[in-house]
């Protein structure tokens, strides 16, 4: 006779077979059978008790994005299930494989207006790529196996709802998981004819550039080879940060609202874009519609989705770029290329001029300079949503084996602390930093208790400026409305954190921050550093006024004074220098007008982070 096992033990046994060693969640009465199974298998599968189910789902999503492996979370019937939603939508939008186990009341009480009962399955239809309710205990191991396979195949959320009594029921322990048969996908080879067409367009272009996303991870050498051979500046999506070293001269950073100025400058002066592995929903706003486009992606559905394209290349990014680099003739630097490099030097120099600034409240450059100096080559950054995305994109120089994660296309506030928990659990020997504004920190700051409970030495930095800064800037600059609902109360976050059991510091000066970071390096407990931060908004790349040759002088003067931008030059300045043109402000290479800052909605919220739709070097995002 076959050995017997409970339905919940069978579920966890399958999850273990897929290489999962911990699950995020919060117990409830409807989940007792699975909590019992977690107790039975605690030597193999660790239960991480978060303070809110939303945090558990966000941690599971962040884990998937950081590691490429499926994250697992659970919620009890009714409110516990619904609390998962925000984290599940984060995984859905950033295409992170995730399994959510949802408890249900006993099957005999389903659909009978019972305590905490609700029709759960329809609630998850939109968020999930696979969503089923168990009809009997015997089918549980097969269902969870199937759900995990679908989560990996479609890079999304699988939801399995388990009635409480099915978890207790004893079934035959005979199921063999399909995990041993799981293999990485094989991506298509580039079509040689398409490569020939792509190279021909590149060689004909006067102002070509590369725009890459997360799908180019693992293809840094190939990106550089194409850039260097054809003299093409490189711009990334928001989530493409980290593919290339920040100091690589031809890498302009990301583009859009959260981006540095050089990345935002190029999109309306280019005449050709090599579009590699990204699916940013803001892309149509970031580039001239007149530019020719060569798009490389492993997913045919993404080809032409965000911009018209002239040459579609359905292939792995690494292979396609290598094939392009192997063709054609070495090009001389164009005025566009030389202007882009000079623009970056000007921007970096301007940012660096504030690195030692000691004004209070603290401005971002000196704070992030200390963070760059303190973080190791293996640091992991969990970045929340708001102005912190802008400062991180512009001021943190990702290098070495550093990792980072944020809520990309979904852009949910409160992401930072749960993501940092996932990072520290998966990388216990790395230094982990959560970076949050005070608005986002307040949403899930109870997760400091989770960090304390599990002795997770995470450095949590809170940038307290007493406003929802990103929304304040939108109300001022985009809709030109009176400020409404963005003010936040002054709060002593360090005092609260100490009450929760963390080490904590209040920072008002640059020296305070240096001391706090030094102390955090020596700590073994969680650390909260409350930085009293400037109320001034980061320089807007969406509404720049820097060029008096075509923009109103009063607006230019006001913009320069507001952002202390006297040393910044417009992109047209560098184009004229590079081409020797002292005439009009049109880009001589493309005919594009340089008044792009005023005319163009160059906009990239944190949600302009791109969709990660696969898990290898050819991931498109």
mmCIF file of C-alpha atoms in Angstrom, residues 207-560:
data_model
loop_
_atom_site.group_PDB
_atom_site.id
_atom_site.type_symbol
_atom_site.label_atom_id
_atom_site.label_comp_id
_atom_site.label_asym_id
_atom_site.label_seq_id
_atom_site.Cartn_x
_atom_site.Cartn_y
_atom_site.Cartn_z
ATOM 1 C CA UNK A 207 22.317 59.815 -35.840
ATOM 2 C CA UNK A 208 21.808 56.189 -34.786
ATOM 3 C CA UNK A 209 21.377 55.087 -31.166
ATOM 4 C CA UNK A 210 20.680 51.930 -29.152
ATOM 5 C CA UNK A 211 17.739 51.726 -26.765
ATOM 6 C CA UNK A 212 17.867 48.598 -24.601
ATOM 7 C CA UNK A 213 15.914 47.125 -21.742
ATOM 8 C CA UNK A 214 16.183 44.337 -19.245
ATOM 9 C CA UNK A 215 16.162 41.868 -22.098
ATOM 10 C CA UNK A 216 19.763 42.857 -22.777
ATOM 11 C CA UNK A 217 21.029 41.505 -19.447
ATOM 12 C CA UNK A 218 23.952 39.234 -20.242
ATOM 13 C CA UNK A 219 24.626 41.064 -23.508
ATOM 14 C CA UNK A 220 26.782 43.941 -22.239
ATOM 15 C CA UNK A 221 29.776 42.983 -24.386
ATOM 16 C CA UNK A 222 27.607 42.770 -27.495
ATOM 17 C CA UNK A 223 25.966 46.134 -26.787
ATOM 18 C CA UNK A 224 29.404 47.692 -26.482
ATOM 19 C CA UNK A 225 30.625 46.008 -29.667
ATOM 20 C CA UNK A 226 27.744 47.410 -31.727
ATOM 21 C CA UNK A 227 28.088 50.817 -30.100
ATOM 22 C CA UNK A 228 31.822 51.015 -30.715
ATOM 23 C CA UNK A 229 31.739 49.728 -34.286
ATOM 24 C CA UNK A 230 28.890 51.932 -35.500
ATOM 25 C CA UNK A 231 29.434 54.826 -33.041
ATOM 26 C CA UNK A 232 26.019 54.652 -31.423
ATOM 27 C CA UNK A 233 25.235 56.114 -27.988
ATOM 28 C CA UNK A 234 23.349 53.762 -25.674
ATOM 29 C CA UNK A 235 20.217 54.588 -23.683
ATOM 30 C CA UNK A 236 18.395 52.127 -21.447
ATOM 31 C CA UNK A 237 14.918 51.703 -20.105
ATOM 32 C CA UNK A 238 14.575 52.350 -16.377
ATOM 33 C CA UNK A 239 14.907 48.663 -15.529
ATOM 34 C CA UNK A 240 17.815 48.345 -17.944
ATOM 35 C CA UNK A 241 19.997 50.150 -15.412
ATOM 36 C CA UNK A 242 22.800 47.796 -14.433
ATOM 37 C CA UNK A 243 23.192 46.094 -17.799
ATOM 38 C CA UNK A 244 26.149 48.404 -18.491
ATOM 39 C CA UNK A 245 28.573 50.016 -16.100
ATOM 40 C CA UNK A 246 27.438 53.572 -15.408
ATOM 41 C CA UNK A 247 30.874 54.951 -16.285
ATOM 42 C CA UNK A 248 30.940 53.442 -19.794
ATOM 43 C CA UNK A 249 31.328 56.650 -21.870
ATOM 44 C CA UNK A 250 28.704 55.896 -24.521
ATOM 45 C CA UNK A 251 26.032 54.849 -21.991
ATOM 46 C CA UNK A 252 23.758 57.823 -21.386
ATOM 47 C CA UNK A 253 21.669 56.213 -18.653
ATOM 48 C CA UNK A 254 17.931 55.692 -18.867
ATOM 49 C CA UNK A 255 15.401 57.958 -20.534
ATOM 50 C CA UNK A 256 12.225 59.690 -19.415
ATOM 51 C CA UNK A 257 11.146 61.549 -16.325
ATOM 52 C CA UNK A 258 13.232 59.628 -13.811
ATOM 53 C CA UNK A 259 16.265 59.599 -16.071
ATOM 54 C CA UNK A 260 19.444 61.667 -16.229
ATOM 55 C CA UNK A 261 19.455 64.496 -18.763
ATOM 56 C CA UNK A 262 21.674 62.824 -21.436
ATOM 57 C CA UNK A 263 19.348 59.861 -21.841
ATOM 58 C CA UNK A 264 16.321 62.129 -22.133
ATOM 59 C CA UNK A 265 18.078 64.387 -24.663
ATOM 60 C CA UNK A 266 18.654 61.920 -27.479
ATOM 61 C CA UNK A 267 15.248 60.528 -28.381
ATOM 62 C CA UNK A 268 14.119 63.405 -30.578
ATOM 63 C CA UNK A 269 17.437 63.986 -32.348
ATOM 64 C CA UNK A 270 17.971 60.417 -33.531
ATOM 65 C CA UNK A 271 17.122 59.074 -36.975
ATOM 66 C CA UNK A 272 17.531 55.370 -36.159
ATOM 67 C CA UNK A 273 17.004 53.276 -33.029
ATOM 68 C CA UNK A 274 18.223 49.742 -32.409
ATOM 69 C CA UNK A 275 15.534 48.738 -29.915
ATOM 70 C CA UNK A 276 16.710 45.791 -27.808
ATOM 71 C CA UNK A 277 14.616 43.764 -25.384
ATOM 72 C CA UNK A 278 12.303 46.285 -23.785
ATOM 73 C CA UNK A 279 8.602 46.982 -23.622
ATOM 74 C CA UNK A 280 8.382 50.309 -21.793
ATOM 75 C CA UNK A 281 4.816 51.652 -21.977
ATOM 76 C CA UNK A 282 6.158 55.219 -22.191
ATOM 77 C CA UNK A 283 8.414 54.529 -25.180
ATOM 78 C CA UNK A 284 6.085 56.144 -27.705
ATOM 79 C CA UNK A 285 6.523 59.430 -25.819
ATOM 80 C CA UNK A 286 10.306 59.259 -25.618
ATOM 81 C CA UNK A 287 11.386 59.099 -29.282
ATOM 82 C CA UNK A 288 10.595 60.883 -32.517
ATOM 83 C CA UNK A 289 8.052 58.976 -34.602
ATOM 84 C CA UNK A 290 10.193 59.762 -37.669
ATOM 85 C CA UNK A 291 13.101 57.564 -36.571
ATOM 86 C CA UNK A 292 13.609 54.204 -38.252
ATOM 87 C CA UNK A 293 13.572 51.294 -35.801
ATOM 88 C CA UNK A 294 15.281 47.914 -35.714
ATOM 89 C CA UNK A 295 13.674 45.904 -32.908
ATOM 90 C CA UNK A 296 15.229 42.811 -31.347
ATOM 91 C CA UNK A 297 13.064 40.639 -29.088
ATOM 92 C CA UNK A 298 12.436 36.993 -28.245
ATOM 93 C CA UNK A 299 8.671 37.561 -28.142
ATOM 94 C CA UNK A 300 7.011 38.235 -31.486
ATOM 95 C CA UNK A 301 4.062 39.909 -29.730
ATOM 96 C CA UNK A 302 6.382 42.709 -28.608
ATOM 97 C CA UNK A 303 7.610 43.534 -32.123
ATOM 98 C CA UNK A 304 6.094 46.853 -33.139
ATOM 99 C CA UNK A 305 4.044 47.107 -29.944
ATOM 100 C CA UNK A 306 5.407 50.483 -28.761
ATOM 101 C CA UNK A 307 6.710 52.098 -31.970
ATOM 102 C CA UNK A 308 6.539 51.446 -35.692
ATOM 103 C CA UNK A 309 9.472 49.275 -36.786
ATOM 104 C CA UNK A 310 11.336 48.872 -40.050
ATOM 105 C CA UNK A 311 13.259 45.667 -39.311
ATOM 106 C CA UNK A 312 11.920 43.082 -36.839
ATOM 107 C CA UNK A 313 14.535 40.666 -35.468
ATOM 108 C CA UNK A 314 12.995 37.759 -33.548
ATOM 109 C CA UNK A 315 16.028 36.486 -31.664
ATOM 110 C CA UNK A 316 18.023 36.336 -28.482
ATOM 111 C CA UNK A 317 19.501 39.782 -27.794
ATOM 112 C CA UNK A 318 23.030 38.496 -27.285
ATOM 113 C CA UNK A 319 23.065 36.525 -30.545
ATOM 114 C CA UNK A 320 21.378 39.227 -32.601
ATOM 115 C CA UNK A 321 23.746 41.960 -31.410
ATOM 116 C CA UNK A 322 26.773 39.741 -32.028
ATOM 117 C CA UNK A 323 25.539 39.102 -35.560
ATOM 118 C CA UNK A 324 25.117 42.842 -36.193
ATOM 119 C CA UNK A 325 28.573 43.593 -34.776
ATOM 120 C CA UNK A 326 30.107 41.016 -37.124
ATOM 121 C CA UNK A 327 28.719 42.768 -40.213
ATOM 122 C CA UNK A 328 29.305 46.108 -41.869
ATOM 123 C CA UNK A 329 32.142 48.607 -41.765
ATOM 124 C CA UNK A 330 33.658 50.524 -38.879
ATOM 125 C CA UNK A 331 32.060 53.977 -38.694
ATOM 126 C CA UNK A 332 33.588 57.331 -37.778
ATOM 127 C CA UNK A 333 32.051 59.242 -34.853
ATOM 128 C CA UNK A 334 29.159 61.424 -36.002
ATOM 129 C CA UNK A 335 28.310 64.849 -34.596
ATOM 130 C CA UNK A 336 25.388 63.180 -32.847
ATOM 131 C CA UNK A 337 27.653 60.612 -31.190
ATOM 132 C CA UNK A 338 30.258 63.178 -30.098
ATOM 133 C CA UNK A 339 27.535 65.485 -28.783
ATOM 134 C CA UNK A 340 26.039 62.670 -26.738
ATOM 135 C CA UNK A 341 29.367 61.910 -25.050
ATOM 136 C CA UNK A 342 29.971 65.592 -24.298
ATOM 137 C CA UNK A 343 26.432 65.946 -22.954
ATOM 138 C CA UNK A 344 27.069 63.094 -20.518
ATOM 139 C CA UNK A 345 30.348 64.601 -19.333
ATOM 140 C CA UNK A 346 28.610 67.911 -18.724
ATOM 141 C CA UNK A 347 25.794 66.224 -16.758
ATOM 142 C CA UNK A 348 28.106 64.094 -14.627
ATOM 143 C CA UNK A 349 30.296 67.091 -13.865
ATOM 144 C CA UNK A 350 27.244 69.121 -12.847
ATOM 145 C CA UNK A 351 25.999 66.371 -10.536
ATOM 146 C CA UNK A 352 29.455 65.876 -9.043
ATOM 147 C CA UNK A 353 29.702 69.568 -8.172
ATOM 148 C CA UNK A 354 27.168 68.950 -5.377
ATOM 149 C CA UNK A 355 28.732 65.785 -3.925
ATOM 150 C CA UNK A 356 30.267 67.524 -0.933
ATOM 151 C CA UNK A 357 27.445 70.022 -0.411
ATOM 152 C CA UNK A 358 26.560 70.365 3.266
ATOM 153 C CA UNK A 359 23.397 72.448 3.021
ATOM 154 C CA UNK A 360 20.482 71.359 5.197
ATOM 155 C CA UNK A 361 18.013 69.863 4.754
ATOM 156 C CA UNK A 362 20.263 67.515 2.809
ATOM 157 C CA UNK A 363 20.192 67.458 -0.974
ATOM 158 C CA UNK A 364 20.460 64.065 -2.746
ATOM 159 C CA UNK A 365 23.934 64.220 -4.332
ATOM 160 C CA UNK A 366 26.041 64.092 -1.135
ATOM 161 C CA UNK A 367 23.787 61.455 0.443
ATOM 162 C CA UNK A 368 23.939 59.136 -2.560
ATOM 163 C CA UNK A 369 27.657 59.753 -2.939
ATOM 164 C CA UNK A 370 28.159 58.356 0.565
ATOM 165 C CA UNK A 371 25.897 55.424 -0.310
ATOM 166 C CA UNK A 372 28.000 54.698 -3.422
ATOM 167 C CA UNK A 373 31.162 54.774 -1.338
ATOM 168 C CA UNK A 374 29.704 52.562 1.402
ATOM 169 C CA UNK A 375 27.921 49.874 -0.618
ATOM 170 C CA UNK A 376 30.005 46.858 -1.544
ATOM 171 C CA UNK A 377 30.435 45.442 -5.047
ATOM 172 C CA UNK A 378 27.789 42.860 -4.085
ATOM 173 C CA UNK A 379 25.246 45.248 -2.584
ATOM 174 C CA UNK A 380 21.529 44.775 -3.258
ATOM 175 C CA UNK A 381 19.229 47.805 -3.435
ATOM 176 C CA UNK A 382 15.470 47.541 -2.883
ATOM 177 C CA UNK A 383 14.109 50.783 -4.294
ATOM 178 C CA UNK A 384 10.656 52.056 -3.402
ATOM 179 C CA UNK A 385 8.480 54.282 -5.603
ATOM 180 C CA UNK A 386 8.557 58.079 -5.866
ATOM 181 C CA UNK A 387 11.350 60.640 -6.096
ATOM 182 C CA UNK A 388 13.664 57.941 -4.764
ATOM 183 C CA UNK A 389 13.466 56.336 -8.238
ATOM 184 C CA UNK A 390 14.765 59.544 -9.803
ATOM 185 C CA UNK A 391 17.657 59.888 -7.382
ATOM 186 C CA UNK A 392 18.537 56.206 -7.642
ATOM 187 C CA UNK A 393 18.518 56.208 -11.448
ATOM 188 C CA UNK A 394 20.729 59.284 -11.627
ATOM 189 C CA UNK A 395 23.019 58.968 -8.635
ATOM 190 C CA UNK A 396 23.659 55.303 -7.783
ATOM 191 C CA UNK A 397 26.451 53.864 -9.901
ATOM 192 C CA UNK A 398 25.569 50.187 -10.247
ATOM 193 C CA UNK A 399 28.738 48.153 -10.740
ATOM 194 C CA UNK A 400 30.383 44.833 -10.004
ATOM 195 C CA UNK A 401 27.905 42.187 -8.928
ATOM 196 C CA UNK A 402 25.418 44.638 -7.461
ATOM 197 C CA UNK A 403 21.703 43.992 -7.873
ATOM 198 C CA UNK A 404 18.643 46.165 -7.581
ATOM 199 C CA UNK A 405 14.890 45.894 -7.839
ATOM 200 C CA UNK A 406 11.876 48.179 -7.878
ATOM 201 C CA UNK A 407 8.189 48.002 -8.694
ATOM 202 C CA UNK A 408 8.590 48.684 -12.398
ATOM 203 C CA UNK A 409 5.479 49.009 -14.490
ATOM 204 C CA UNK A 410 3.022 48.662 -11.583
ATOM 205 C CA UNK A 411 4.896 51.187 -9.419
ATOM 206 C CA UNK A 412 3.353 50.414 -6.068
ATOM 207 C CA UNK A 413 4.498 52.409 -3.070
ATOM 208 C CA UNK A 414 5.581 50.303 -0.110
ATOM 209 C CA UNK A 415 7.748 47.993 -2.251
ATOM 210 C CA UNK A 416 11.099 48.774 -0.643
ATOM 211 C CA UNK A 417 10.928 47.045 2.738
ATOM 212 C CA UNK A 418 9.405 43.738 1.551
ATOM 213 C CA UNK A 419 11.827 43.623 -1.386
ATOM 214 C CA UNK A 420 14.745 44.144 0.987
ATOM 215 C CA UNK A 421 13.522 41.225 3.118
ATOM 216 C CA UNK A 422 13.476 39.006 0.039
ATOM 217 C CA UNK A 423 16.951 40.214 -0.922
ATOM 218 C CA UNK A 424 18.492 39.507 2.478
ATOM 219 C CA UNK A 425 16.900 36.056 2.719
ATOM 220 C CA UNK A 426 18.224 35.109 -0.702
ATOM 221 C CA UNK A 427 21.597 36.841 -0.303
ATOM 222 C CA UNK A 428 22.334 36.651 3.446
ATOM 223 C CA UNK A 429 26.005 37.561 3.065
ATOM 224 C CA UNK A 430 25.438 40.657 0.935
ATOM 225 C CA UNK A 431 24.791 44.166 2.192
ATOM 226 C CA UNK A 432 21.155 45.070 1.495
ATOM 227 C CA UNK A 433 19.654 48.563 1.423
ATOM 228 C CA UNK A 434 16.017 49.581 1.224
ATOM 229 C CA UNK A 435 15.549 53.116 -0.115
ATOM 230 C CA UNK A 436 12.177 54.795 0.504
ATOM 231 C CA UNK A 437 10.580 58.190 0.735
ATOM 232 C CA UNK A 438 8.655 58.861 3.921
ATOM 233 C CA UNK A 439 5.339 58.377 2.116
ATOM 234 C CA UNK A 440 6.228 54.922 0.816
ATOM 235 C CA UNK A 441 7.992 53.900 4.037
ATOM 236 C CA UNK A 442 4.858 54.647 6.055
ATOM 237 C CA UNK A 443 2.771 52.254 3.962
ATOM 238 C CA UNK A 444 4.501 49.028 5.041
ATOM 239 C CA UNK A 445 6.962 50.154 7.695
ATOM 240 C CA UNK A 446 5.559 47.470 10.029
ATOM 241 C CA UNK A 447 7.833 45.110 8.072
ATOM 242 C CA UNK A 448 10.687 46.425 10.207
ATOM 243 C CA UNK A 449 9.192 43.980 12.736
ATOM 244 C CA UNK A 450 9.736 41.161 10.226
ATOM 245 C CA UNK A 451 13.350 42.219 9.795
ATOM 246 C CA UNK A 452 13.790 42.254 13.586
ATOM 247 C CA UNK A 453 12.052 38.873 14.031
ATOM 248 C CA UNK A 454 14.429 37.171 11.597
ATOM 249 C CA UNK A 455 17.563 39.162 12.558
ATOM 250 C CA UNK A 456 17.950 40.574 9.051
ATOM 251 C CA UNK A 457 20.742 43.151 8.942
ATOM 252 C CA UNK A 458 19.126 45.434 6.367
ATOM 253 C CA UNK A 459 19.942 49.139 6.156
ATOM 254 C CA UNK A 460 16.651 50.967 5.622
ATOM 255 C CA UNK A 461 17.140 54.574 4.486
ATOM 256 C CA UNK A 462 14.108 56.871 4.711
ATOM 257 C CA UNK A 463 14.223 60.162 2.804
ATOM 258 C CA UNK A 464 11.914 62.371 4.862
ATOM 259 C CA UNK A 465 10.812 65.470 2.972
ATOM 260 C CA UNK A 466 7.228 65.586 4.303
ATOM 261 C CA UNK A 467 5.619 65.425 0.879
ATOM 262 C CA UNK A 468 4.623 62.963 -1.813
ATOM 263 C CA UNK A 469 7.340 64.462 -3.973
ATOM 264 C CA UNK A 470 6.640 62.699 -7.252
ATOM 265 C CA UNK A 471 2.965 63.651 -7.114
ATOM 266 C CA UNK A 472 3.801 67.197 -6.004
ATOM 267 C CA UNK A 473 5.977 67.624 -9.088
ATOM 268 C CA UNK A 474 3.224 66.264 -11.339
ATOM 269 C CA UNK A 475 0.659 68.658 -9.850
ATOM 270 C CA UNK A 476 3.016 71.604 -10.301
ATOM 271 C CA UNK A 477 4.598 70.808 -13.661
ATOM 272 C CA UNK A 478 2.092 68.648 -15.536
ATOM 273 C CA UNK A 479 -1.390 69.718 -14.501
ATOM 274 C CA UNK A 480 -0.421 73.151 -13.116
ATOM 275 C CA UNK A 481 -2.860 72.782 -10.234
ATOM 276 C CA UNK A 482 -2.760 73.887 -6.608
ATOM 277 C CA UNK A 483 -1.021 71.332 -4.405
ATOM 278 C CA UNK A 484 -3.624 68.972 -3.030
ATOM 279 C CA UNK A 485 -3.243 66.046 -0.644
ATOM 280 C CA UNK A 486 0.517 65.658 -0.975
ATOM 281 C CA UNK A 487 1.666 66.990 2.403
ATOM 282 C CA UNK A 488 2.859 64.481 5.018
ATOM 283 C CA UNK A 489 3.245 64.934 8.772
ATOM 284 C CA UNK A 490 6.732 65.292 10.215
ATOM 285 C CA UNK A 491 7.566 61.976 11.872
ATOM 286 C CA UNK A 492 10.420 60.664 13.993
ATOM 287 C CA UNK A 493 10.955 57.422 12.111
ATOM 288 C CA UNK A 494 14.059 56.589 14.122
ATOM 289 C CA UNK A 495 12.113 56.648 17.393
ATOM 290 C CA UNK A 496 9.453 54.354 15.940
ATOM 291 C CA UNK A 497 12.070 51.962 14.566
ATOM 292 C CA UNK A 498 13.838 51.765 17.928
ATOM 293 C CA UNK A 499 10.509 50.888 19.502
ATOM 294 C CA UNK A 500 10.273 47.984 17.065
ATOM 295 C CA UNK A 501 13.706 46.702 18.034
ATOM 296 C CA UNK A 502 15.842 48.098 15.227
ATOM 297 C CA UNK A 503 18.914 50.265 15.517
ATOM 298 C CA UNK A 504 18.006 53.729 14.297
ATOM 299 C CA UNK A 505 19.529 57.130 13.569
ATOM 300 C CA UNK A 506 18.149 60.550 12.749
ATOM 301 C CA UNK A 507 20.254 62.342 10.152
ATOM 302 C CA UNK A 508 20.202 66.108 9.662
ATOM 303 C CA UNK A 509 23.698 66.806 8.328
ATOM 304 C CA UNK A 510 26.092 65.140 5.929
ATOM 305 C CA UNK A 511 28.380 64.226 8.807
ATOM 306 C CA UNK A 512 25.408 62.647 10.611
ATOM 307 C CA UNK A 513 24.761 60.472 7.573
ATOM 308 C CA UNK A 514 28.386 59.393 7.274
ATOM 309 C CA UNK A 515 28.388 58.372 10.929
ATOM 310 C CA UNK A 516 25.075 56.536 10.610
ATOM 311 C CA UNK A 517 26.273 54.580 7.582
ATOM 312 C CA UNK A 518 29.507 53.675 9.341
ATOM 313 C CA UNK A 519 27.528 52.415 12.342
ATOM 314 C CA UNK A 520 25.194 50.455 10.054
ATOM 315 C CA UNK A 521 28.189 48.628 8.568
ATOM 316 C CA UNK A 522 29.024 47.327 12.029
ATOM 317 C CA UNK A 523 25.471 46.412 13.031
ATOM 318 C CA UNK A 524 24.005 42.919 13.155
ATOM 319 C CA UNK A 525 20.390 44.044 13.561
ATOM 320 C CA UNK A 526 18.142 45.916 11.128
ATOM 321 C CA UNK A 527 18.999 49.614 10.865
ATOM 322 C CA UNK A 528 16.717 52.543 10.056
ATOM 323 C CA UNK A 529 18.321 55.835 9.003
ATOM 324 C CA UNK A 530 15.867 58.748 8.900
ATOM 325 C CA UNK A 531 17.388 61.367 6.580
ATOM 326 C CA UNK A 532 15.800 64.801 6.896
ATOM 327 C CA UNK A 533 15.776 65.535 3.191
ATOM 328 C CA UNK A 534 15.378 68.589 1.006
ATOM 329 C CA UNK A 535 11.888 69.561 -0.073
ATOM 330 C CA UNK A 536 13.279 70.739 -3.432
ATOM 331 C CA UNK A 537 12.297 68.531 -6.360
ATOM 332 C CA UNK A 538 14.872 66.815 -8.609
ATOM 333 C CA UNK A 539 15.652 68.509 -11.908
ATOM 334 C CA UNK A 540 12.822 67.738 -14.327
ATOM 335 C CA UNK A 541 13.860 66.236 -17.649
ATOM 336 C CA UNK A 542 10.231 66.399 -18.748
ATOM 337 C CA UNK A 543 9.992 70.191 -18.759
ATOM 338 C CA UNK A 544 13.537 71.483 -19.296
ATOM 339 C CA UNK A 545 14.206 75.101 -20.177
ATOM 340 C CA UNK A 546 17.898 75.399 -20.964
ATOM 341 C CA UNK A 547 18.154 76.776 -24.512
ATOM 342 C CA UNK A 548 17.591 80.552 -24.848
ATOM 343 C CA UNK A 549 17.993 80.333 -28.622
ATOM 344 C CA UNK A 550 14.419 79.072 -28.972
ATOM 345 C CA UNK A 551 12.930 78.981 -25.467
ATOM 346 C CA UNK A 552 11.663 82.064 -23.598
ATOM 347 C CA UNK A 553 14.554 83.684 -21.763
ATOM 348 C CA UNK A 554 12.501 84.280 -18.619
ATOM 349 C CA UNK A 555 11.651 80.583 -18.410
ATOM 350 C CA UNK A 556 15.266 79.589 -19.008
ATOM 351 C CA UNK A 557 16.466 82.001 -16.315
ATOM 352 C CA UNK A 558 13.863 80.744 -13.855
ATOM 353 C CA UNK A 559 14.670 77.077 -14.575
ATOM 354 C CA UNK A 560 18.425 77.609 -14.228
#
